[in-house]
Short mmCIF file of C-alpha atoms and ligand atoms in Angstrom, two decimals:
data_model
loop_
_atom_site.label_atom_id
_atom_site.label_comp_id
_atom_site.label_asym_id
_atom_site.label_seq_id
_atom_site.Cartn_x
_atom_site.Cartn_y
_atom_site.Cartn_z
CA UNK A 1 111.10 99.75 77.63
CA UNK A 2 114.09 101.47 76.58
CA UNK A 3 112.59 104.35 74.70
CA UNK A 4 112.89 107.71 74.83
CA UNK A 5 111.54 109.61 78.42
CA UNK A 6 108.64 112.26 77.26
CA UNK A 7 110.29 114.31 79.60
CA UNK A 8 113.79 115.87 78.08
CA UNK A 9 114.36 118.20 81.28
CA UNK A 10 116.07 115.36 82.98
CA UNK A 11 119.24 116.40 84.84
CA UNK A 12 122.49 114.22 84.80
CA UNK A 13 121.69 113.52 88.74
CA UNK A 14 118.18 112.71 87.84
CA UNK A 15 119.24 110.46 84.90
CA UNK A 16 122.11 108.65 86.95
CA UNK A 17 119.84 107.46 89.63
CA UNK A 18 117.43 106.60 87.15
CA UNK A 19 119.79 104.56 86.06
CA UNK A 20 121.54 103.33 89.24
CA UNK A 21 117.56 102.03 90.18
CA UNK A 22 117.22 100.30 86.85
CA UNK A 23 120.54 98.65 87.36
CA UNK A 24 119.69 97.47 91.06
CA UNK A 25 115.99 96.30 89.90
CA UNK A 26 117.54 94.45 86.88
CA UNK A 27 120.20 92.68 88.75
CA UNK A 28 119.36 92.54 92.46
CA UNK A 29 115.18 92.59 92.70
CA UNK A 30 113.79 90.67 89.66
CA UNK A 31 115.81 87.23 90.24
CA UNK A 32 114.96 87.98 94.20
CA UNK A 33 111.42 88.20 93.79
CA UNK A 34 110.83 84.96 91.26
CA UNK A 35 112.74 83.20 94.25
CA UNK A 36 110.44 84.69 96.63
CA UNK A 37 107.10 83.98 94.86
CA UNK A 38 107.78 80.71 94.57
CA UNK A 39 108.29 80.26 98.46
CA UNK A 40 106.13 79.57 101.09
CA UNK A 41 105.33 82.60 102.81
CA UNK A 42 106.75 81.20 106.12
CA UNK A 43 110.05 79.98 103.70
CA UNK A 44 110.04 83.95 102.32
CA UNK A 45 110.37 85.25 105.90
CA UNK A 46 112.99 82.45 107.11
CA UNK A 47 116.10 83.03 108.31
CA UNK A 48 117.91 81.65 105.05
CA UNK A 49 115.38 83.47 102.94
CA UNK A 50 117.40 85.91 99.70
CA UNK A 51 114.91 88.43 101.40
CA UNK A 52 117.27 89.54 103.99
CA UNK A 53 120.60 90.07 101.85
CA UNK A 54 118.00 91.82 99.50
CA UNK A 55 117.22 94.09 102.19
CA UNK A 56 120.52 94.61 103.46
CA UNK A 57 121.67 96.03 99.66
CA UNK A 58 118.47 98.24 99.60
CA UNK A 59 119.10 99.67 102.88
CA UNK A 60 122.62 100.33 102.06
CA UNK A 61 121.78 102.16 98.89
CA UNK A 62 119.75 104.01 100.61
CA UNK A 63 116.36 102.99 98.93
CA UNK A 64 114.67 102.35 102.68
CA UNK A 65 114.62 106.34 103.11
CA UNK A 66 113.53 107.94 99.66
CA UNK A 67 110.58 109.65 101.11
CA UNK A 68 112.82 110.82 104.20
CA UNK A 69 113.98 114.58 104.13
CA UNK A 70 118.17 114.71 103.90
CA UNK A 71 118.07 117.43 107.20
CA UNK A 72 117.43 114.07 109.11
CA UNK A 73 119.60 111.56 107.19
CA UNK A 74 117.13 110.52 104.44
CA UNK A 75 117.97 110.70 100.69
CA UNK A 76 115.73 114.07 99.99
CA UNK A 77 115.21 113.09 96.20
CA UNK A 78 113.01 115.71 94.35
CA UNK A 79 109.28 114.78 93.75
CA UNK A 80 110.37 113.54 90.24
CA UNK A 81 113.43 111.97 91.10
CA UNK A 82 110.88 109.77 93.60
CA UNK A 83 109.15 109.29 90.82
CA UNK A 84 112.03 107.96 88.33
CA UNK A 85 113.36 105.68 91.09
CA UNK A 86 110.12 103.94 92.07
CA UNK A 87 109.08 103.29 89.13
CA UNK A 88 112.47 101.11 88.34
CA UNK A 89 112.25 99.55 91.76
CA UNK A 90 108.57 98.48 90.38
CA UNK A 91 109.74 97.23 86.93
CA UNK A 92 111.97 95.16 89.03
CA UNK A 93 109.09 93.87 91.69
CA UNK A 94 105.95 95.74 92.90
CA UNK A 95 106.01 93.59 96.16
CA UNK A 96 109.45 94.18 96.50
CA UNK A 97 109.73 98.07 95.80
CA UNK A 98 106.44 98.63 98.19
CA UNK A 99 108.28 96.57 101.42
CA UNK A 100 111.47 98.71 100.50
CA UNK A 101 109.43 101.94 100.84
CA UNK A 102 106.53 101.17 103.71
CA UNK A 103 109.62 100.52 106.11
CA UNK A 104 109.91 104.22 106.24
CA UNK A 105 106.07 104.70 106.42
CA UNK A 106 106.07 105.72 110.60
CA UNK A 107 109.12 107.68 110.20
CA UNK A 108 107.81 109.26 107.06
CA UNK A 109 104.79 110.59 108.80
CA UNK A 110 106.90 111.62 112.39
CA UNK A 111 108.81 113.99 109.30
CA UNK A 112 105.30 115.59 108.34
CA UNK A 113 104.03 116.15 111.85
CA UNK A 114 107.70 117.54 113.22
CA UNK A 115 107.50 115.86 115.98
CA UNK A 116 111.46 116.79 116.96
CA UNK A 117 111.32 114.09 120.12
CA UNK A 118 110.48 111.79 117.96
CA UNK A 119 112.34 112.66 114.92
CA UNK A 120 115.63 112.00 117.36
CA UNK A 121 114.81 108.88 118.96
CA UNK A 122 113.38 107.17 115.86
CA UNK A 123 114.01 108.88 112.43
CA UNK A 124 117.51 109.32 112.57
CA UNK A 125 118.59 105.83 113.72
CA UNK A 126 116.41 104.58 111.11
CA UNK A 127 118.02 106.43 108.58
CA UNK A 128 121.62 105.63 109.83
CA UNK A 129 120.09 101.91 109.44
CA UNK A 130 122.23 100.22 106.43
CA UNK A 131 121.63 96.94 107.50
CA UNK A 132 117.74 96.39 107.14
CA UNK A 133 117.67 95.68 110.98
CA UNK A 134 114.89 98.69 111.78
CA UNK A 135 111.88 97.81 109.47
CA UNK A 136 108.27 100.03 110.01
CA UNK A 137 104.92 99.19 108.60
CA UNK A 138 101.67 100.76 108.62
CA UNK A 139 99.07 98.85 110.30
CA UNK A 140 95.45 100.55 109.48
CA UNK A 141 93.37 97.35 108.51
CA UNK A 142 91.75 95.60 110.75
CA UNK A 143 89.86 92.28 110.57
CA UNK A 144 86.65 94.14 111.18
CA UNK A 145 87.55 96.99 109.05
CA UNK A 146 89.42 97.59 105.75
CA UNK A 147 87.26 100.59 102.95
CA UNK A 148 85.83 102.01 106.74
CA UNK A 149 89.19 103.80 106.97
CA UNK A 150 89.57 105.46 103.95
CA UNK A 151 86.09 106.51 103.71
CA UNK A 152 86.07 109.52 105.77
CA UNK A 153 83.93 112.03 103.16
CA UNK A 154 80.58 109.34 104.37
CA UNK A 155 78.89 110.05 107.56
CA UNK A 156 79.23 106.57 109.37
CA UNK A 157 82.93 107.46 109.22
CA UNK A 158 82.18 109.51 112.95
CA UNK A 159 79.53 107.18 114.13
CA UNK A 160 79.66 106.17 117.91
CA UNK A 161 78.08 103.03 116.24
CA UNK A 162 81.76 102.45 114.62
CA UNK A 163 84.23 100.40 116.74
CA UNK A 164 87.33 99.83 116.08
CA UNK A 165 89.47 96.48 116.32
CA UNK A 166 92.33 98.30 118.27
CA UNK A 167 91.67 100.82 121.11
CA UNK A 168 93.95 102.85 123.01
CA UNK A 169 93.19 104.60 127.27
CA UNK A 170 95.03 107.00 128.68
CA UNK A 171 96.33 105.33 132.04
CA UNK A 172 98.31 108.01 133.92
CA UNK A 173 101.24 109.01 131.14
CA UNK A 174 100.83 106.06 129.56
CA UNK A 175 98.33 104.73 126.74
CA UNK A 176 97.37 101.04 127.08
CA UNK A 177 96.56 99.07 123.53
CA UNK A 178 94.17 96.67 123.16
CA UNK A 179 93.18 94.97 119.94
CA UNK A 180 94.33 93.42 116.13
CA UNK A 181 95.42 94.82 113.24
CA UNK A 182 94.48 92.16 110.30
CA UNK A 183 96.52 89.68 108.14
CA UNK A 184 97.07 92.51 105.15
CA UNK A 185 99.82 94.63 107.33
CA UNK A 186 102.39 94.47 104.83
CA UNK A 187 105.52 93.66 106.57
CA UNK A 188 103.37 92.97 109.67
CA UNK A 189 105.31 89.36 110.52
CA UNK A 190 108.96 90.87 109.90
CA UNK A 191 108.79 94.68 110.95
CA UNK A 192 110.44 96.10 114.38
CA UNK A 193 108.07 99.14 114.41
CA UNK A 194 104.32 100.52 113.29
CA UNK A 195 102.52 103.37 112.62
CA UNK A 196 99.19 101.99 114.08
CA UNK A 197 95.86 104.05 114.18
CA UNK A 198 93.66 103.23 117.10
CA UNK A 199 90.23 104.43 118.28
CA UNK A 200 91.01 106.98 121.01
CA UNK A 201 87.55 108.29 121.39
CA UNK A 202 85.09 105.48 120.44
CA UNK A 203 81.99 108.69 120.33
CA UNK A 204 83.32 110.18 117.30
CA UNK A 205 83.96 107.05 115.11
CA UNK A 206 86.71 106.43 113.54
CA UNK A 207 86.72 110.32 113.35
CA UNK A 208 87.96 109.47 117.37
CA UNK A 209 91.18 107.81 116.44
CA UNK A 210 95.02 108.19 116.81
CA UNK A 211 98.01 107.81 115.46
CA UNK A 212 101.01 106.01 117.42
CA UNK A 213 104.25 104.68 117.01
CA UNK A 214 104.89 101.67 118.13
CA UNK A 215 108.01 99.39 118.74
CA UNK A 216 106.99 96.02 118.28
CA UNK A 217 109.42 94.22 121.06
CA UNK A 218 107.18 95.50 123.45
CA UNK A 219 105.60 93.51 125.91
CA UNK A 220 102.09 92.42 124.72
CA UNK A 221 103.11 92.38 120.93
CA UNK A 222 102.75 89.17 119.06
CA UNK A 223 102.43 88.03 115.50
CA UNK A 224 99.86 85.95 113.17
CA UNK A 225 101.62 84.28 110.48
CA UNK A 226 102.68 85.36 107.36
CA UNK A 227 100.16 85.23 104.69
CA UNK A 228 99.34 83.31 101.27
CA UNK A 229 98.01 84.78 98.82
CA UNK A 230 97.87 84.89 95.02
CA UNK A 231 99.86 88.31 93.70
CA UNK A 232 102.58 90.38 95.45
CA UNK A 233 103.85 86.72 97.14
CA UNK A 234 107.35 88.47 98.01
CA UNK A 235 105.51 91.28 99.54
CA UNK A 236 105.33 89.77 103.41
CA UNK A 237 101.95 90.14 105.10
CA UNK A 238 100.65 89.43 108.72
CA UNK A 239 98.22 90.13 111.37
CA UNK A 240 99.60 92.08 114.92
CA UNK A 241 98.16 91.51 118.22
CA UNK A 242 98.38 94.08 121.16
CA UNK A 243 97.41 92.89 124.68
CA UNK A 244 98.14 95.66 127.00
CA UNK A 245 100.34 96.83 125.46
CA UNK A 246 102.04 100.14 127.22
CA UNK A 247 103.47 102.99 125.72
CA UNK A 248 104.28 106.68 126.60
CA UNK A 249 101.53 109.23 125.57
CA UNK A 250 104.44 111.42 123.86
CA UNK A 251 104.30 108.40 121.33
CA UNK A 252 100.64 109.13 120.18
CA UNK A 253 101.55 111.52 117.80
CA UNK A 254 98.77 112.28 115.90
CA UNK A 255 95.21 113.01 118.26
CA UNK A 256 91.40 113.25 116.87
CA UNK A 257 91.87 116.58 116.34
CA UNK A 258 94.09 116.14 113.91
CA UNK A 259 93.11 112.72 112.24
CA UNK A 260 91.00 113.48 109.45
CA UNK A 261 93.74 115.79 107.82
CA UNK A 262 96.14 113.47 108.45
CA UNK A 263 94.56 110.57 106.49
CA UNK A 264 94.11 112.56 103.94
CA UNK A 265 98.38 113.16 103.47
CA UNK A 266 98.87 109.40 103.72
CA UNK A 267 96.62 108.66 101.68
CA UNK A 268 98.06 111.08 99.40
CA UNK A 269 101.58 109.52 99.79
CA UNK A 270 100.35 105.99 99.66
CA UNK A 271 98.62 106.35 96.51
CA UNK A 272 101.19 108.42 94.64
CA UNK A 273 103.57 105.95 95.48
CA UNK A 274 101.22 103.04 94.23
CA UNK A 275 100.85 105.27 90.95
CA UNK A 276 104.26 105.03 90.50
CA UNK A 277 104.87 101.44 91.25
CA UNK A 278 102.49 100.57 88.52
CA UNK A 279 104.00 102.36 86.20
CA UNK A 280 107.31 100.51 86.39
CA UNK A 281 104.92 97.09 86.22
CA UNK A 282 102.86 98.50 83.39
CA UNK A 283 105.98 98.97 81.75
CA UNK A 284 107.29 95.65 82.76
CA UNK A 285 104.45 94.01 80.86
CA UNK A 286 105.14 96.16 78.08
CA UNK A 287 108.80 94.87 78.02
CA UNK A 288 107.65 91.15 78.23
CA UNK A 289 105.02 91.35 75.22
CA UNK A 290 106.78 93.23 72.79
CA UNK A 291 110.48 91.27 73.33
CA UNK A 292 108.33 88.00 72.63
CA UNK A 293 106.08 89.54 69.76
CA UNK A 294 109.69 89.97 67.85
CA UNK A 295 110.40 86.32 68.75
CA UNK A 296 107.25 84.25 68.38
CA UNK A 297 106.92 83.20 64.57
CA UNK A 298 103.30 82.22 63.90
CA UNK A 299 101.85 82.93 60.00
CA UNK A 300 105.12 82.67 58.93
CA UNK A 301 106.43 85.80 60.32
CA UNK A 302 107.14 87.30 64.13
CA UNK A 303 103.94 87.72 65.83
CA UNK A 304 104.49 91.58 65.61
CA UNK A 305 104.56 92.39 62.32
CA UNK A 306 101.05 91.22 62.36
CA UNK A 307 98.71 94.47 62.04
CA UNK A 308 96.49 93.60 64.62
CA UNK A 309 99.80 92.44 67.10
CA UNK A 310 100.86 96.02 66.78
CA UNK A 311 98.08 97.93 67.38
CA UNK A 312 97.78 96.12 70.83
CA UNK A 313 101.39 96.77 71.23
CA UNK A 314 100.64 100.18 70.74
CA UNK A 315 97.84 100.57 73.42
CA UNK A 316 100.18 98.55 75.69
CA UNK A 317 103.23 101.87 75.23
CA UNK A 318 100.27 104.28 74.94
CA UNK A 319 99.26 103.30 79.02
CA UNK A 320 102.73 103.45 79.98
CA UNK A 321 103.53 106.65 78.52
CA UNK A 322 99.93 108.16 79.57
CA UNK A 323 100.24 106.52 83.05
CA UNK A 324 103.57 107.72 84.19
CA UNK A 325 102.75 111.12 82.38
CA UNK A 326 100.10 111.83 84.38
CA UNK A 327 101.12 110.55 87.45
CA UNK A 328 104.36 112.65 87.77
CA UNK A 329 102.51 115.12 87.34
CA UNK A 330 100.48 114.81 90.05
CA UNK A 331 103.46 113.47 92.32
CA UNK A 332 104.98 116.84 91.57
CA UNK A 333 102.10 118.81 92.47
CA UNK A 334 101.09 117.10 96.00
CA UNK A 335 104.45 116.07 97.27
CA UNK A 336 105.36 120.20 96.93
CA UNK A 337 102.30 121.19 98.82
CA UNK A 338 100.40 120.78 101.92
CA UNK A 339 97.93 119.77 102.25
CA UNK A 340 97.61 117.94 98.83
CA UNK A 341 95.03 118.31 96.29
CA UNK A 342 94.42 114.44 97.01
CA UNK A 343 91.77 113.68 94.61
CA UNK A 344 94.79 114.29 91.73
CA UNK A 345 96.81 111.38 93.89
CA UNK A 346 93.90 109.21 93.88
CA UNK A 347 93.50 109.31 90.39
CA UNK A 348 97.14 108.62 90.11
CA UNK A 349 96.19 105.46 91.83
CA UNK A 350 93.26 103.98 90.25
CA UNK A 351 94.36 105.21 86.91
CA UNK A 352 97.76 103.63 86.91
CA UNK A 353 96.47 100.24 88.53
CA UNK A 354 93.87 99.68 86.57
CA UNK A 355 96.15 100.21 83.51
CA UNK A 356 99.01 97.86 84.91
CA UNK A 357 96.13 95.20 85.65
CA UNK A 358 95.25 95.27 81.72
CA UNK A 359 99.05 95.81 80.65
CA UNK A 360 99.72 92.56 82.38
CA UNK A 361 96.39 90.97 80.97
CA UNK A 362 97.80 91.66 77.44
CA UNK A 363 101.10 90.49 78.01
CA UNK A 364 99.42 87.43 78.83
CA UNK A 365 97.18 87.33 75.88
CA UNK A 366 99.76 88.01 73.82
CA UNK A 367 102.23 85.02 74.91
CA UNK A 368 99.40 82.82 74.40
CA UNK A 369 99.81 79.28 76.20
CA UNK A 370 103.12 80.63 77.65
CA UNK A 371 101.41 83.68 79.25
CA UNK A 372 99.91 81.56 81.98
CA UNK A 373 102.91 79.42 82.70
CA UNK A 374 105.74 80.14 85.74
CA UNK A 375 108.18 80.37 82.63
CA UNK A 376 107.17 83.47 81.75
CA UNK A 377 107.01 86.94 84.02
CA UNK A 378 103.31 88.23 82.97
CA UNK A 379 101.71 85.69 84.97
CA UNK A 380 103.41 87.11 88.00
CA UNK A 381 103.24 90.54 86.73
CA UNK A 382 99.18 89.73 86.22
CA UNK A 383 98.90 88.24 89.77
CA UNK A 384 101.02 91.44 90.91
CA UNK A 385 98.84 93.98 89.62
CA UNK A 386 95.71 92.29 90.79
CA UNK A 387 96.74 92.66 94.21
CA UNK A 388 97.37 96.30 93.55
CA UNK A 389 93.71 97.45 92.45
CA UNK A 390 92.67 96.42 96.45
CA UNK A 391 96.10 97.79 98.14
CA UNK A 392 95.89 100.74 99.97
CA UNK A 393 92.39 101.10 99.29
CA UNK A 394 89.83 99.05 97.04
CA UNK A 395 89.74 101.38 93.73
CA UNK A 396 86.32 101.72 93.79
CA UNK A 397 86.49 102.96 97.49
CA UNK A 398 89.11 105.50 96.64
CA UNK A 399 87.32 106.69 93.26
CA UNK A 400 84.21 107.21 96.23
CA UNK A 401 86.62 109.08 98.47
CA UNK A 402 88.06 111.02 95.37
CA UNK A 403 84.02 112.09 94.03
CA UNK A 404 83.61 113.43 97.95
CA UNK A 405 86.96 115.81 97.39
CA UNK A 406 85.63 117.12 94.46
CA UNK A 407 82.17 118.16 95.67
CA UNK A 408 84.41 119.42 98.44
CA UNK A 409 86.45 121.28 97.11
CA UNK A 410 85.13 122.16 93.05
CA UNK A 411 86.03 124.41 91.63
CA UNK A 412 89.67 124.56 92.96
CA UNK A 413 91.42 128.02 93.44
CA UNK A 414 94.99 128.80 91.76
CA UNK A 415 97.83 127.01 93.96
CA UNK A 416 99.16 129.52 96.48
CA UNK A 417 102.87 128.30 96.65
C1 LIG B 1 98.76 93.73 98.70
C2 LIG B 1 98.08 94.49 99.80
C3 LIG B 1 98.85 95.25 100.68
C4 LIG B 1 98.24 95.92 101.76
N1 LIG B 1 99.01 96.61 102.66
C5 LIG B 1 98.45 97.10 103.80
C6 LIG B 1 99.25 97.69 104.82
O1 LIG B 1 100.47 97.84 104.67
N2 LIG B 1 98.64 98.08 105.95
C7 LIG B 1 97.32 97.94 106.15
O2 LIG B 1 96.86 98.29 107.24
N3 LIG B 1 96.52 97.43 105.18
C8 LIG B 1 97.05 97.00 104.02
N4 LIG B 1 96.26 96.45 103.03
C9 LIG B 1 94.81 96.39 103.24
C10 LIG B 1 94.03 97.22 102.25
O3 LIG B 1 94.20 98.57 102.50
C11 LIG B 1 92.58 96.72 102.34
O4 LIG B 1 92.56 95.42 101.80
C12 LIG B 1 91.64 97.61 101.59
O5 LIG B 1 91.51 98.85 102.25
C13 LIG B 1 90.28 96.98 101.43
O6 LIG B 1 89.79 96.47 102.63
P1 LIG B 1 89.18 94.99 102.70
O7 LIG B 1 90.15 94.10 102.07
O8 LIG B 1 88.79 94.76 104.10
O9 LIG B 1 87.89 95.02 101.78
P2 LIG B 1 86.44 95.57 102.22
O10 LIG B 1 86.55 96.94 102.75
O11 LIG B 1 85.74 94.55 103.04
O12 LIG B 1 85.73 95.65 100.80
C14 LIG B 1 85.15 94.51 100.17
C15 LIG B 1 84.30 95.01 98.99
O13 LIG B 1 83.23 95.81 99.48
C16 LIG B 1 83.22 97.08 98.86
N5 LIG B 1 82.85 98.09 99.86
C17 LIG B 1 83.41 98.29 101.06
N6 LIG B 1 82.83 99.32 101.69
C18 LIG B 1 81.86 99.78 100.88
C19 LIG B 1 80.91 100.86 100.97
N7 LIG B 1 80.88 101.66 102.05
N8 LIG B 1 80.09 101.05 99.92
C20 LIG B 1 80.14 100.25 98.82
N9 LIG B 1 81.01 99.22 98.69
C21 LIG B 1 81.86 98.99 99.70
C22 LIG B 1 84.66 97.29 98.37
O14 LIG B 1 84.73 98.15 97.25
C23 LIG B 1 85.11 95.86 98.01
O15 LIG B 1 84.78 95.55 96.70
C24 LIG B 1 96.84 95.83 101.93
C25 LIG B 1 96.07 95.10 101.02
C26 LIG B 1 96.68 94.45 99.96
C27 LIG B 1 95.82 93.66 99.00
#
């Protein structure tokens, strides 16, 4: 949607890498990602898969490290620059824009905790990485487990009756991991590192677990393979398996103590950067449906100069411009505070996802008989944003979660910058 941005405080930096994100999601992700979806997910993760030269340009560009503060190498963008550039990346592909970003996701979090060990030995060289080679993911699901994580306002949340999939022991200085992350670890078949949560203390829940990082050459580590599944096909997926697997306790970077809070911020950074992602797809669908309502002649005339064509044109723009209006807003608030409000992220999330999901529905609609076919993007776009309303965190779940904050937490003081 070329159109005018509601907001006309844009600086020249903020409008060039607008524009250098549009550029690169125009020319370098959308013909990437049709290749992709139509691939096997073992063919999307080959060797001669356009994956890795994709990766290799985003990395160079410095895309892998947007959420990475510039003191350690990363790109320090401003809460709204974030904002601008993800939701390009998304126009271009969701899949594609969320593997680009949850690389960073265990080096993100190291950042927040200030963990300086472990800033040195595994921020920096990831953000010296132009070359894709150092790849996190974030592996919280398990096959047992998926809404049980992100439900920590409900009381089973620190049952003893609630095992986890993945346990870690102390053994002298070292922890020993036992256990499986499931099939929905994005990146899980092709990442190098994770950001796993295991139960430490099996008597307080999940309320008892951890945060580690993890190489994942290390002995004990293997793979499932990659997944197939309907939407977000160039978004690679795959179970882990740890079997003894040994690490230092320096590595476990985030106790009990400090679990609960720390959910809450990635939760917080997940979800605004879902928000944003389905802006850019929202606005993808947009793109699609009104470029062929100008084309399509039916009555005699383009599709869109019929009345009714434009008044669902017009609720198509409306969610855009209401979506990515809101959720800036709330990207700007809780990426500038800590701890975040998160109930305003979560509604960034299940607002903007649910609007993509009927953004892409209209599209569809509105190309008739062409909607559903490969020719045409909103079928992928549809598929796309379907996958989205379960990703990090079934809406529903997360609107449950959200409720919880607010009894928490209502009525809300004045910010205290
Ligand atoms: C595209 C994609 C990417 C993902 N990326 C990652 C990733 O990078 N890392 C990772 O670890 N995970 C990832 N996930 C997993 C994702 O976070 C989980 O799928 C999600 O949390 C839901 O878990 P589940 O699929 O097990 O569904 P379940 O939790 O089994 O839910 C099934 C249904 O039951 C309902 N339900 C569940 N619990 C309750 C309850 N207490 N009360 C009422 N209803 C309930 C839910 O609303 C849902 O409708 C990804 C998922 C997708 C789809």
């Amino acid at each position: 949607m070329d159109y005018f941005d509601l907001n006309t405080n844009l600086t020249d930096e903020d409008i060039a890498l607008r524009d250098a994100a549009r550029q690169f999601a125009e020319k370098e992700m959308r013909p990437v990602a049709r290749q992709l979806d139509l691939l096997s997910a073992d063919a999307a993760v080959a060797e001669d898969s356009p994956l890795w030269p994709f990766l290799k340009k985003a990395y160079s560009l410095g895309y892998h490290k947007i959420l990475l503060p510039e003191y350690y190498g990363g790109l320090g963008s401003s809460a709204l620059q974030t904002s601008l550039i993800f939701e390009e990346l998304a126009w271009g592909s969701f899949g594609l824009a969320l593997l680009t970003t949850v690389v960073c996701f265990p080096f993100y979090l190291i950042c927040i905790t200030n963990e300086e060990h472990l800033i040195e030995q595994f921020v920096v060289p990831f953000c010296e990485c132009t070359d894709g080679s150092i790849r996190g993911c974030w592996g919280i699901t398990e096959p047992g487990h998926g809404s049980d994580h992100v439900n920590m306002g409900e009381a089973f949340f620190s049952s003893p009756k609630l095992k986890g999939d993945v346990r870690a022991k102390l053994d002298g200085d070292e922890y020993v991991i036992n256990g499986q992350k499931s099939a929905w670890v994005s990146g899980g078949t092709i990442a190098t590192h994770t950001m796993l949560h295991v139960q430490l203390d099996p008597s307080k829940g999940f309320a008892g677990n951890g945060i580690c990082i993890l190489p994942l050459d290390l002995p004990g580590v293997s793979r499932g393979k990659p997944l197939e599944k309907i939407g977000q096909r160039d978004l690679n997926q795959g179970e882990i398996f740890f079997d003894d697997v040994r690490i230092p306790k320096e590595w476990m970077f985030v106790d009990p103590d400090f679990y609960v809070p720390m959910i809450d911020m990635i939760l917080n950074a997940a979800n605004l950067s879902m928000a944003n992602w389905s802006v850019g797809l929202s606005r993808a669908a947009f793109d699609e449906a009104f470029t062929y309502a100008q084309e399509r002649i039916q009555g005699l005339s383009p599709i869109i100069d019929h009345f009714t064509t434009k008044q669902r044109l017009f609720t198509m723009f409306t969610r855009v411009e209401a979506a990515r209006a809101y959720v800036r807003a709330a990207m700007e608030l809780n990426l500038n505070i800590s701890p975040p409000h998160v109930e305003y992220s979560i509604a960034a999330k299940t607002l903007g996802t649910d609007w993509a999901f009927e953004n892409a529905n209209e599209a569809i609609q509105l190309l008739g008989g062409n909607g559903l076919t490969r020719e045409y993007l909103p079928e992928k776009l549809f598929r796309d944003a379907r996958a989205a309303m379960i990703e990090d965190g079934n809406n529903e779940m997360l609107r449950q979660h959200g409720g919880h904050v607010l009894k928490e937490n209502y009525p809300r003081g004045p910010l205290d910058f």
